[in-house]
XYZ file of C-alpha atoms in Angstrom:
639
model
C 92.056 5.623 129.167
C 91.832 7.985 133.049
C 91.390 10.646 131.086
C 88.823 9.354 129.294
C 87.032 8.145 132.564
C 87.125 11.712 134.180
C 85.872 13.101 130.520
C 82.743 10.611 131.227
C 82.712 11.349 135.215
C 81.818 15.239 134.043
C 79.410 14.626 131.320
C 77.673 12.869 133.960
C 78.120 15.413 136.699
C 76.977 18.308 134.446
C 73.326 16.282 133.399
C 72.695 15.423 136.115
C 73.233 19.463 137.146
C 70.896 20.124 134.218
C 69.021 17.696 135.127
C 68.316 18.617 139.082
C 67.903 22.715 137.471
C 65.696 22.089 135.158
C 63.644 20.091 137.677
C 63.964 22.972 140.592
C 62.595 25.098 137.762
C 60.294 22.976 136.706
C 58.209 23.297 140.834
C 58.906 26.398 140.857
C 56.932 27.303 137.815
C 54.007 24.291 139.602
C 54.349 26.812 142.770
C 53.445 29.853 141.038
C 51.307 28.156 138.548
C 48.956 27.163 142.543
C 49.731 30.185 143.838
C 47.964 32.255 140.946
C 50.755 33.906 140.735
C 51.089 34.285 136.443
C 54.533 36.627 136.326
C 56.277 33.989 137.631
C 55.096 31.414 135.991
C 56.110 33.232 133.025
C 59.802 33.303 133.983
C 60.129 30.129 134.640
C 58.345 28.813 131.596
C 60.873 31.039 129.579
C 63.321 29.124 131.215
C 62.068 25.432 130.633
C 62.292 23.708 127.331
C 59.464 23.554 124.996
C 56.577 20.767 125.222
C 57.743 19.934 128.460
C 56.633 16.474 129.963
C 54.221 18.668 132.301
C 52.904 21.822 131.084
C 49.914 20.287 131.494
C 49.963 20.439 135.748
C 50.786 24.310 134.358
C 47.686 24.317 131.674
C 45.507 22.903 133.904
C 46.157 25.724 137.181
C 45.753 28.971 134.351
C 42.097 27.209 133.157
C 41.504 26.835 137.297
C 41.549 30.047 137.962
C 39.914 31.134 135.025
C 36.648 29.923 136.393
C 33.911 30.400 136.028
C 34.887 33.067 133.463
C 36.566 30.962 131.680
C 34.676 29.613 128.584
C 33.618 26.014 128.192
C 35.257 25.863 124.652
C 38.459 26.271 126.271
C 37.996 23.619 128.802
C 36.741 20.915 126.097
C 39.924 21.942 124.539
C 42.297 21.196 127.085
C 40.488 18.427 128.357
C 41.087 16.392 124.446
C 44.421 17.866 124.510
C 45.674 16.038 127.002
C 43.312 13.398 126.520
C 46.137 10.952 127.908
C 46.071 10.980 131.244
C 44.018 12.461 134.142
C 44.224 15.456 134.147
C 40.815 16.292 131.565
C 38.044 14.362 135.147
C 39.835 16.286 137.466
C 39.256 19.882 135.177
C 35.529 18.981 133.833
C 34.909 18.254 137.967
C 36.127 21.320 138.654
C 34.491 23.604 136.003
C 31.139 22.014 136.718
C 31.778 23.193 140.185
C 32.343 26.821 139.288
C 30.009 26.668 136.959
C 27.185 26.092 138.372
C 28.088 28.649 141.558
C 28.083 30.854 138.655
C 24.827 29.190 137.176
C 26.407 28.995 133.782
C 24.092 25.953 133.671
C 24.501 26.328 129.443
C 28.762 25.951 130.146
C 28.042 23.176 131.996
C 26.525 20.814 130.257
C 28.506 21.408 127.630
C 31.496 19.886 129.721
C 29.544 18.057 130.884
C 30.091 14.287 129.315
C 27.789 12.047 131.436
C 26.821 12.061 134.296
C 29.399 12.706 136.985
C 30.063 10.774 140.162
C 30.185 13.020 143.005
C 26.007 14.014 144.426
C 27.706 17.051 144.906
C 28.373 17.257 141.007
C 25.467 15.738 140.326
C 23.471 18.047 141.453
C 25.037 21.024 139.848
C 24.032 19.018 136.645
C 20.507 18.206 137.806
C 20.553 21.746 138.119
C 21.783 22.468 134.458
C 19.730 20.178 133.010
C 16.698 21.391 134.601
C 17.446 25.038 133.713
C 17.555 23.729 130.192
C 13.956 21.827 129.900
C 15.096 18.783 131.187
C 11.602 18.140 134.547
C 13.448 14.861 134.297
C 15.494 15.697 136.214
C 13.057 16.268 139.143
C 12.820 12.701 139.145
C 16.825 12.022 139.798
C 17.064 14.823 142.092
C 13.476 12.682 144.552
C 16.428 9.537 143.924
C 19.737 11.853 146.337
C 17.502 13.722 148.385
C 15.827 9.836 149.483
C 19.188 8.930 151.547
C 19.503 8.959 155.989
C 21.893 11.735 155.989
C 22.654 14.549 155.121
C 23.206 15.818 151.416
C 25.501 18.838 150.259
C 24.576 21.709 150.411
C 24.747 22.115 146.433
C 22.193 20.302 146.561
C 19.583 22.412 148.177
C 17.850 24.696 145.014
C 17.618 20.853 143.493
C 15.390 20.080 146.388
C 13.909 23.387 146.333
C 12.126 22.549 142.910
C 11.856 19.353 143.376
C 9.408 20.543 146.218
C 7.328 22.947 144.749
C 7.198 20.433 142.811
C 5.106 17.901 144.679
C 8.024 15.390 143.294
C 9.646 15.511 147.204
C 5.902 15.025 149.077
C 4.967 14.723 152.669
C 5.498 11.455 151.452
C 8.720 11.042 149.956
C 9.768 13.279 153.379
C 8.286 9.915 156.482
C 10.638 7.838 153.967
C 13.382 9.897 154.700
C 12.755 10.884 158.115
C 12.498 6.381 158.014
C 15.624 5.837 156.186
C 18.073 8.636 159.121
C 16.213 6.332 162.188
C 17.927 3.267 160.174
C 21.906 4.601 159.148
C 20.779 6.040 163.017
C 21.137 9.767 161.914
C 18.549 11.492 165.380
C 19.378 14.813 164.233
C 18.017 13.983 160.399
C 15.480 12.771 161.423
C 14.816 15.686 163.848
C 15.152 18.179 160.941
C 12.614 15.956 158.950
C 10.738 15.896 161.094
C 9.819 19.721 161.655
C 8.614 19.811 157.792
C 6.534 17.145 158.986
C 4.078 19.246 160.671
C 0.300 19.989 159.880
C 1.078 17.105 157.396
C -0.874 13.125 157.886
C 2.557 12.237 159.109
C 3.191 14.107 161.823
C 1.736 12.174 164.744
C 4.373 9.078 162.646
C 7.027 11.277 162.801
C 6.880 11.879 166.522
C 6.791 8.406 166.973
C 9.413 7.795 164.857
C 11.838 9.698 167.333
C 9.998 8.071 170.081
C 11.288 4.575 169.263
C 14.673 5.647 168.259
C 14.939 6.252 172.226
C 12.582 4.018 173.837
C 11.878 0.898 170.906
C 9.992 -0.646 173.702
C 7.202 1.502 173.176
C 6.079 -0.734 169.541
C 3.733 -1.836 172.158
C 2.183 1.555 172.738
C 1.208 3.279 169.162
C -1.474 5.385 169.233
C -4.837 4.748 167.360
C -4.910 8.064 165.068
C -2.761 6.431 162.690
C -2.498 4.909 159.758
C -2.457 1.090 158.489
C 0.452 1.480 156.617
C 2.086 4.123 159.412
C 1.509 2.046 162.525
C 3.362 -1.497 160.478
C 6.756 1.229 159.669
C 6.415 2.168 163.657
C 6.599 -1.641 164.132
C 9.314 -2.417 162.078
C 11.210 -0.240 162.730
C 10.970 0.520 165.941
C 11.972 -3.503 166.117
C 15.198 -2.853 164.571
C 16.196 -0.822 166.801
C 15.051 -2.546 169.600
C 17.611 -5.391 168.013
C 19.943 -3.339 168.573
C 19.867 -1.678 171.777
C 18.658 -5.564 174.025
C 18.895 -8.426 171.718
C 17.374 -10.534 174.154
C 14.161 -9.043 174.747
C 13.661 -8.455 170.812
C 14.227 -11.881 170.289
C 11.641 -12.538 173.111
C 8.990 -10.351 171.320
C 9.713 -11.521 168.148
C 8.979 -15.351 169.066
C 5.702 -14.004 170.579
C 4.599 -11.587 168.225
C 6.575 -12.477 165.386
C 3.479 -12.332 162.887
C 2.385 -9.262 163.772
C 4.682 -7.464 161.363
C 2.974 -8.259 157.704
C 5.423 -7.811 155.135
C 7.257 -11.107 154.332
C 9.995 -9.744 153.204
C 10.755 -7.614 155.953
C 9.854 -9.840 159.024
C 12.807 -11.896 156.640
C 15.346 -8.397 157.136
C 14.560 -8.128 160.711
C 14.680 -12.433 161.593
C 18.314 -12.343 160.219
C 19.287 -8.979 162.157
C 18.004 -10.362 165.301
C 19.707 -13.645 164.089
C 22.775 -11.420 163.039
C 23.007 -9.446 166.553
C 23.286 -12.940 168.802
C 26.089 -14.447 167.164
C 28.062 -11.378 167.224
C 27.086 -11.125 170.653
C 27.689 -14.693 171.773
C 23.991 -14.311 173.239
C 23.877 -17.569 175.071
C 19.678 -17.228 175.365
C 19.360 -17.252 172.199
C 21.022 -19.458 171.436
C 18.179 -22.405 170.758
C 16.680 -19.571 168.655
C 19.592 -18.455 167.400
C 20.589 -22.424 165.456
C 16.480 -23.575 164.707
C 16.473 -20.816 162.360
C 19.922 -21.037 161.436
C 18.852 -24.978 160.504
C 16.402 -23.212 158.215
C 17.718 -20.557 155.967
C 21.156 -20.757 154.154
C 23.164 -18.441 155.180
C 26.871 -17.629 154.114
C 27.813 -14.865 156.364
C 25.647 -15.697 159.648
C 27.055 -19.466 159.110
C 30.655 -18.718 159.339
C 29.812 -16.636 161.712
C 28.309 -19.363 163.414
C 31.410 -21.401 163.599
C 33.117 -18.285 163.981
C 31.717 -18.683 167.521
C 31.849 -22.672 168.100
C 35.209 -22.492 167.742
C 36.115 -18.769 170.709
C 33.747 -21.603 172.882
C 36.015 -24.341 171.530
C 32.926 -26.516 170.921
C 34.673 -28.910 168.291
C 31.077 -30.835 167.806
C 29.059 -27.476 166.374
C 31.974 -25.956 164.157
C 32.354 -29.321 162.873
C 27.954 -28.835 162.266
C 28.193 -25.804 160.841
C 30.654 -26.769 158.584
C 29.379 -29.194 156.737
C 26.221 -26.671 157.669
C 28.257 -23.714 154.629
C 27.807 -24.278 150.665
C 31.150 -26.940 149.580
C 32.743 -24.396 147.557
C 33.070 -22.377 150.962
C 34.379 -25.895 152.868
C 36.873 -26.239 149.980
C 38.583 -22.752 151.478
C 42.157 -23.571 153.570
C 40.367 -21.812 156.221
C 37.242 -24.030 157.013
C 38.517 -27.712 156.774
C 41.846 -26.386 158.284
C 38.879 -25.757 161.361
C 37.336 -28.999 160.637
C 40.337 -30.467 161.515
C 40.444 -28.938 164.059
C 37.236 -30.414 165.200
C 38.370 -33.994 164.259
C 41.450 -34.267 166.038
C 40.157 -33.465 168.952
C 36.607 -36.230 168.410
C 40.020 -38.205 167.963
C 40.643 -38.783 163.365
C 43.517 -37.823 162.974
C 43.504 -40.137 160.224
C 40.281 -37.716 158.420
C 42.215 -34.442 160.002
C 45.303 -35.013 158.116
C 43.305 -35.640 154.966
C 42.220 -32.584 155.204
C 44.736 -30.948 156.727
C 47.206 -31.525 153.693
C 44.054 -30.165 151.193
C 44.338 -26.953 153.747
C 48.792 -26.776 152.912
C 47.645 -26.253 149.246
C 46.852 -22.709 149.541
C 49.156 -20.109 150.153
C 47.211 -17.987 152.892
C 47.187 -17.829 157.074
C 45.025 -21.196 157.816
C 47.781 -23.523 154.435
C 50.017 -22.214 156.537
C 48.863 -23.210 160.475
C 47.583 -26.016 158.261
C 51.149 -26.761 156.751
C 53.398 -25.569 160.270
C 50.682 -28.784 161.631
C 52.304 -31.726 159.743
C 55.127 -30.263 159.373
C 56.468 -29.721 155.995
C 57.153 -26.809 154.171
C 54.786 -23.888 152.754
C 53.957 -24.268 149.301
C 53.870 -20.509 147.546
C 52.669 -21.164 143.556
C 55.150 -18.321 142.875
C 54.696 -17.923 138.913
C 57.898 -15.719 136.741
C 57.285 -12.714 135.049
C 58.084 -13.621 131.204
C 57.278 -11.522 128.388
C 56.149 -11.609 125.958
C 57.245 -8.065 123.415
C 59.811 -5.170 124.584
C 58.066 -2.587 127.269
C 57.869 0.794 125.259
C 56.986 2.295 128.487
C 54.246 5.375 127.107
C 54.343 9.387 127.802
C 52.760 8.685 131.466
C 55.715 7.146 132.236
C 57.345 9.299 131.813
C 55.266 11.973 133.809
C 54.597 9.654 137.125
C 58.969 9.324 137.234
C 58.698 13.316 136.708
C 56.327 13.774 139.780
C 58.063 11.477 142.111
C 61.747 13.595 141.863
C 59.372 16.487 142.109
C 57.581 14.521 145.904
C 54.586 14.447 144.061
C 53.498 11.040 145.134
C 49.800 12.192 144.763
C 49.843 12.735 141.413
C 52.210 10.530 140.067
C 49.962 7.635 142.167
C 46.721 10.018 140.179
C 48.754 9.276 137.126
C 49.663 5.504 137.335
C 46.345 3.593 138.221
C 44.966 6.470 134.841
C 48.007 4.575 133.325
C 47.186 0.346 134.985
C 42.604 1.846 133.885
C 43.361 1.955 129.892
C 45.558 -0.219 129.441
C 44.943 -4.626 128.829
C 46.509 -7.055 130.958
C 49.098 -7.833 129.117
C 50.916 -4.366 129.572
C 49.628 -4.362 133.007
C 52.124 -6.610 133.673
C 54.751 -5.082 131.908
C 54.610 -1.978 134.214
C 54.417 -3.950 137.575
C 57.171 -5.887 135.882
C 59.072 -2.269 135.160
C 57.548 -0.738 138.775
C 59.571 -2.843 139.997
C 62.718 -2.530 138.491
C 62.575 1.834 138.959
C 62.569 0.588 143.125
C 58.402 1.964 142.714
C 57.389 -0.632 144.980
C 53.944 0.623 145.629
C 53.758 1.415 142.400
C 54.347 -3.069 141.420
C 52.154 -3.700 143.747
C 49.127 -1.364 142.637
C 49.943 -2.755 139.095
C 50.024 -6.165 139.971
C 46.805 -5.907 141.868
C 44.948 -4.080 138.451
C 46.368 -7.463 136.447
C 45.272 -9.504 139.360
C 49.206 -11.347 139.393
C 48.578 -13.049 142.515
C 51.212 -15.399 141.748
C 53.999 -13.525 140.624
C 54.792 -12.788 143.764
C 58.013 -10.739 143.103
C 55.548 -7.815 142.905
C 53.254 -8.089 145.071
C 56.696 -8.771 147.506
C 59.064 -6.609 146.592
C 61.962 -5.935 149.020
C 61.644 -2.751 149.380
C 63.657 -0.414 151.524
C 65.524 -4.016 153.261
C 68.680 -2.102 154.027
C 66.695 0.661 156.283
C 64.930 -2.085 157.193
C 67.181 -4.220 158.470
C 69.581 -0.986 160.107
C 66.305 -0.495 162.027
C 65.785 -3.688 163.013
C 68.887 -4.030 164.217
C 68.870 -1.738 166.407
C 65.594 -1.830 167.963
C 66.412 -5.377 168.579
C 63.139 -6.700 165.984
C 62.643 -9.182 163.211
C 63.538 -7.142 159.873
C 61.334 -8.700 157.786
C 58.248 -8.197 160.763
C 58.339 -4.642 160.482
C 58.522 -5.162 156.170
C 54.626 -6.861 156.118
C 53.808 -4.723 158.730
C 55.163 -1.850 156.095
C 53.435 -4.358 153.194
C 49.651 -4.477 154.366
C 50.031 -0.861 156.430
C 50.389 1.111 152.952
C 51.889 -1.271 149.926
C 55.449 0.908 150.696
C 53.511 3.983 150.250
C 56.284 6.192 151.378
C 53.967 8.984 150.686
C 50.907 7.379 152.349
C 48.449 9.125 154.122
C 44.970 7.659 155.402
C 41.642 9.595 156.441
C 41.890 9.236 160.390
C 46.013 10.441 159.430
C 47.332 7.691 159.735
C 50.797 8.591 158.559
C 54.087 7.109 155.607
C 55.877 3.716 155.277
C 54.428 2.630 158.937
C 51.785 3.570 158.758
C 52.451 5.681 162.350
C 49.201 7.658 164.128
C 51.194 11.627 164.419
C 50.818 11.278 168.323
C 52.255 7.748 168.621
C 55.250 9.665 166.475
C 56.237 11.744 169.115
C 55.507 9.701 172.100
C 57.813 7.288 170.112
C 59.895 10.150 169.545
C 60.193 11.533 172.478
C 60.768 8.116 173.568
C 64.384 8.142 172.584
C 65.290 11.474 172.526
C 64.492 12.508 169.153
C 62.845 15.777 168.231
C 59.508 16.370 166.867
C 58.919 15.485 163.558
C 56.391 16.868 161.567
C 54.045 14.964 159.272
C 56.313 15.985 156.613
C 59.139 13.985 158.556
C 56.427 11.205 158.552
C 56.636 10.416 154.684
C 60.357 10.550 154.481
C 61.198 6.657 154.278
C 64.129 7.055 156.693
C 62.537 9.116 159.116
C 58.849 6.801 159.424
C 60.820 3.496 159.484
C 62.993 4.130 161.869
C 60.008 5.556 163.946
C 57.881 2.435 163.292
C 60.197 0.546 163.651
C 60.621 0.596 166.846
C 56.958 1.497 168.309
C 56.987 -1.995 167.112
C 59.551 -3.141 169.087
C 58.349 -1.470 172.449
C 54.711 -3.187 171.796
C 56.578 -6.512 170.986
C 58.652 -5.382 174.700
C 55.430 -4.783 176.142
C 53.266 -7.977 174.996
C 56.404 -10.391 176.001
C 57.402 -10.733 172.748
C 54.266 -11.855 171.884
C 53.732 -10.345 167.675
C 49.608 -11.573 167.225
C 49.020 -9.450 170.711
C 51.532 -6.641 169.573
C 50.172 -6.440 165.929
C 46.918 -6.874 166.750
C 47.752 -4.013 169.517
C 49.672 -2.018 166.094
C 46.533 -2.071 164.774
C 43.679 -1.674 166.988
C 45.479 -0.105 169.849
C 46.689 -1.895 173.004
C 43.832 -0.604 175.263
C 41.415 -2.874 173.453
C 43.850 -5.831 173.018
C 43.844 -6.170 177.425
C 40.051 -6.339 176.955
C 40.359 -9.300 173.956
C 42.157 -11.043 176.721
C 39.906 -13.650 178.798
C 41.206 -12.401 182.617
C 40.673 -16.317 184.397
C 42.939 -18.770 183.175
C 39.984 -21.653 182.715
C 38.801 -20.288 180.045
C 42.670 -19.230 177.822
C 43.049 -20.205 174.299
C 45.417 -21.616 172.096
C 47.519 -19.374 169.449
C 44.859 -19.797 166.279
C 41.504 -19.575 168.538
C 42.341 -16.911 170.284
C 43.609 -14.908 166.202
C 40.000 -16.281 165.368
C 38.500 -15.346 168.484
C 39.966 -11.033 168.398
C 36.196 -8.953 168.028
C 37.763 -7.090 164.690
C 37.552 -8.496 161.419
C 40.389 -5.507 160.836
C 42.252 -6.415 163.054
C 41.645 -10.351 163.078
C 42.450 -10.281 158.811
C 45.518 -8.010 159.895
C 47.217 -10.050 162.491
C 46.906 -13.181 159.741
C 47.765 -10.979 157.346
C 50.748 -9.962 158.829
C 52.462 -13.107 159.478
C 51.223 -14.231 156.056
C 53.325 -11.541 154.256
C 56.053 -12.051 156.645
C 56.633 -15.877 155.989
C 56.442 -14.670 151.993
C 58.738 -12.074 152.150
C 61.687 -14.278 153.833
C 60.678 -17.892 151.637
C 61.022 -15.406 148.503
C 64.541 -13.097 149.842
C 66.383 -15.139 152.422
C 68.255 -18.092 152.456
C 65.603 -19.507 155.716
C 63.826 -22.371 155.260
C 60.653 -22.712 154.309
C 58.826 -24.481 157.405
C 57.112 -23.284 160.918
C 57.449 -19.843 160.385
C 54.482 -18.072 161.277
C 53.586 -18.697 165.034
C 56.538 -19.310 167.107
C 56.850 -22.589 168.644
C 56.158 -19.723 172.517
C 53.131 -18.179 170.684
C 51.819 -21.578 169.926
C 52.510 -23.360 173.238
C 50.966 -20.275 175.057
C 47.352 -20.342 176.333
C 46.067 -16.772 176.191
C 44.677 -15.151 178.923
C 45.832 -11.652 181.274
C 47.830 -14.192 182.565
C 50.290 -13.964 179.705
C 50.831 -9.703 180.425
C 52.319 -11.066 184.441
């Protein structure tokens, strides 16, 4: 028995050593392919088994390096051979760019099985169509050109052809200048204005620039303009004026609205005026705004107007504006909760309780608030998964595993997404279950989203990296479930996640924040690569969260808002005077940034779900603590 156990152990160790050797060999081969080191690649490939699961990645770089000289037939053959992965789409995009730069138009059209998505590739594609004699490409050029921001340099030849053909004329330039005005792109406006010199739109273009700086000048438009130009400038000037001085713009509109002859434009501008009057809480515009809202069933604006009434704790107005919402909206837990709060404030406790009972049926922040107000447990509506047939992992799953072992997480995630997009719902759910069993937490979450399995909470809220969160939370005197909820919201438990602004890892730490935290605790300066290490990221992230909690006297609502938007903003969101302080629920609703408002609600909700699913704590009174709920939110909280 002992000898058999030793033999088995030796066999396992040998197998693991071989697997590690093969992984290292492939890593060297992939690095060589990326660096166009073909001699090294050939040596490494000789050591790999035939038909290696990731051979497509090595061949990808051979094709990539051969462009644009490589024939379109070889690109197409590669795409057909590996058509069960995202790589064919990638190589086609690369080929379109390479052929486009080399002006190999026939080859470009041969590899383009449809109109590409990115604008740069579309511009190459339509240049190829034009070169083949298809003049309809000029109309597509005009469509791509008519945009309020700059376009890629690759589009310039296509746009020049359209200009020379008269498809893009002075009127089109003027119309694009107006789009740039609307987008707030003053530099593009100036650039386009130079092309209007000497044309019938020169004066209009000059005045458009002037109105951008001084929209109140719309009253002083010169006589030489055409009727259409004057109408357009008046609309554009007022559009800008609403943003720069909403009160004065409203006064002008009340007197001169009929001067905007185009009915559709007038309604669009009135809505914009109502929007800024609402979100800025401009009391001087309140009478006009409320009269406008009475006549317009605009769900988004009615929601914002209700928010404003909540922030002001004008409970009669809260009830009034919620009643203006469509019935489907009123049935949402959020509005049921606030309607109940309004009823409580006006002494209608029994009716309020009925609404809270309805609101508490959901599984979201306001449903949990309602349950806490009633003193009742939360309703999770968890649906366990039961497979209808045995699951046989497709080849892509093996590639995902190997890529993860190589720490090629971006490639692994793209393979996973491609597989999900090309699977039916039954297979998507099977993949979610498989990913969870493999502890591929972020992939399980992704599969739950793609399959719309909203009630299978095991996939959506797995206890990812629980031991590490508990260890770091203990060291920092922090609730581990709160840190896990932050990670779930920030990255969906993807250790290699990186945002557009550079926030990295599980808890999406900015490099500067990570350096500051590490310095404060005497740790080495973390590199970018270190932030993708789950242990490093969780350690620094939990420490930073603990620091914010200390800064905000243990208040999680304030600390979470600071984690998302920055501590300095939270100070600005607290009333300076105690007599203007608001309750916890009102303060959350008053957060000006929708992203941060949703963030605070989501993290607190996720924490409740994690506790309910993975802890033995009661499913009640977990959302907001008594201290947080009893506090009145003003700057005095920080003293």
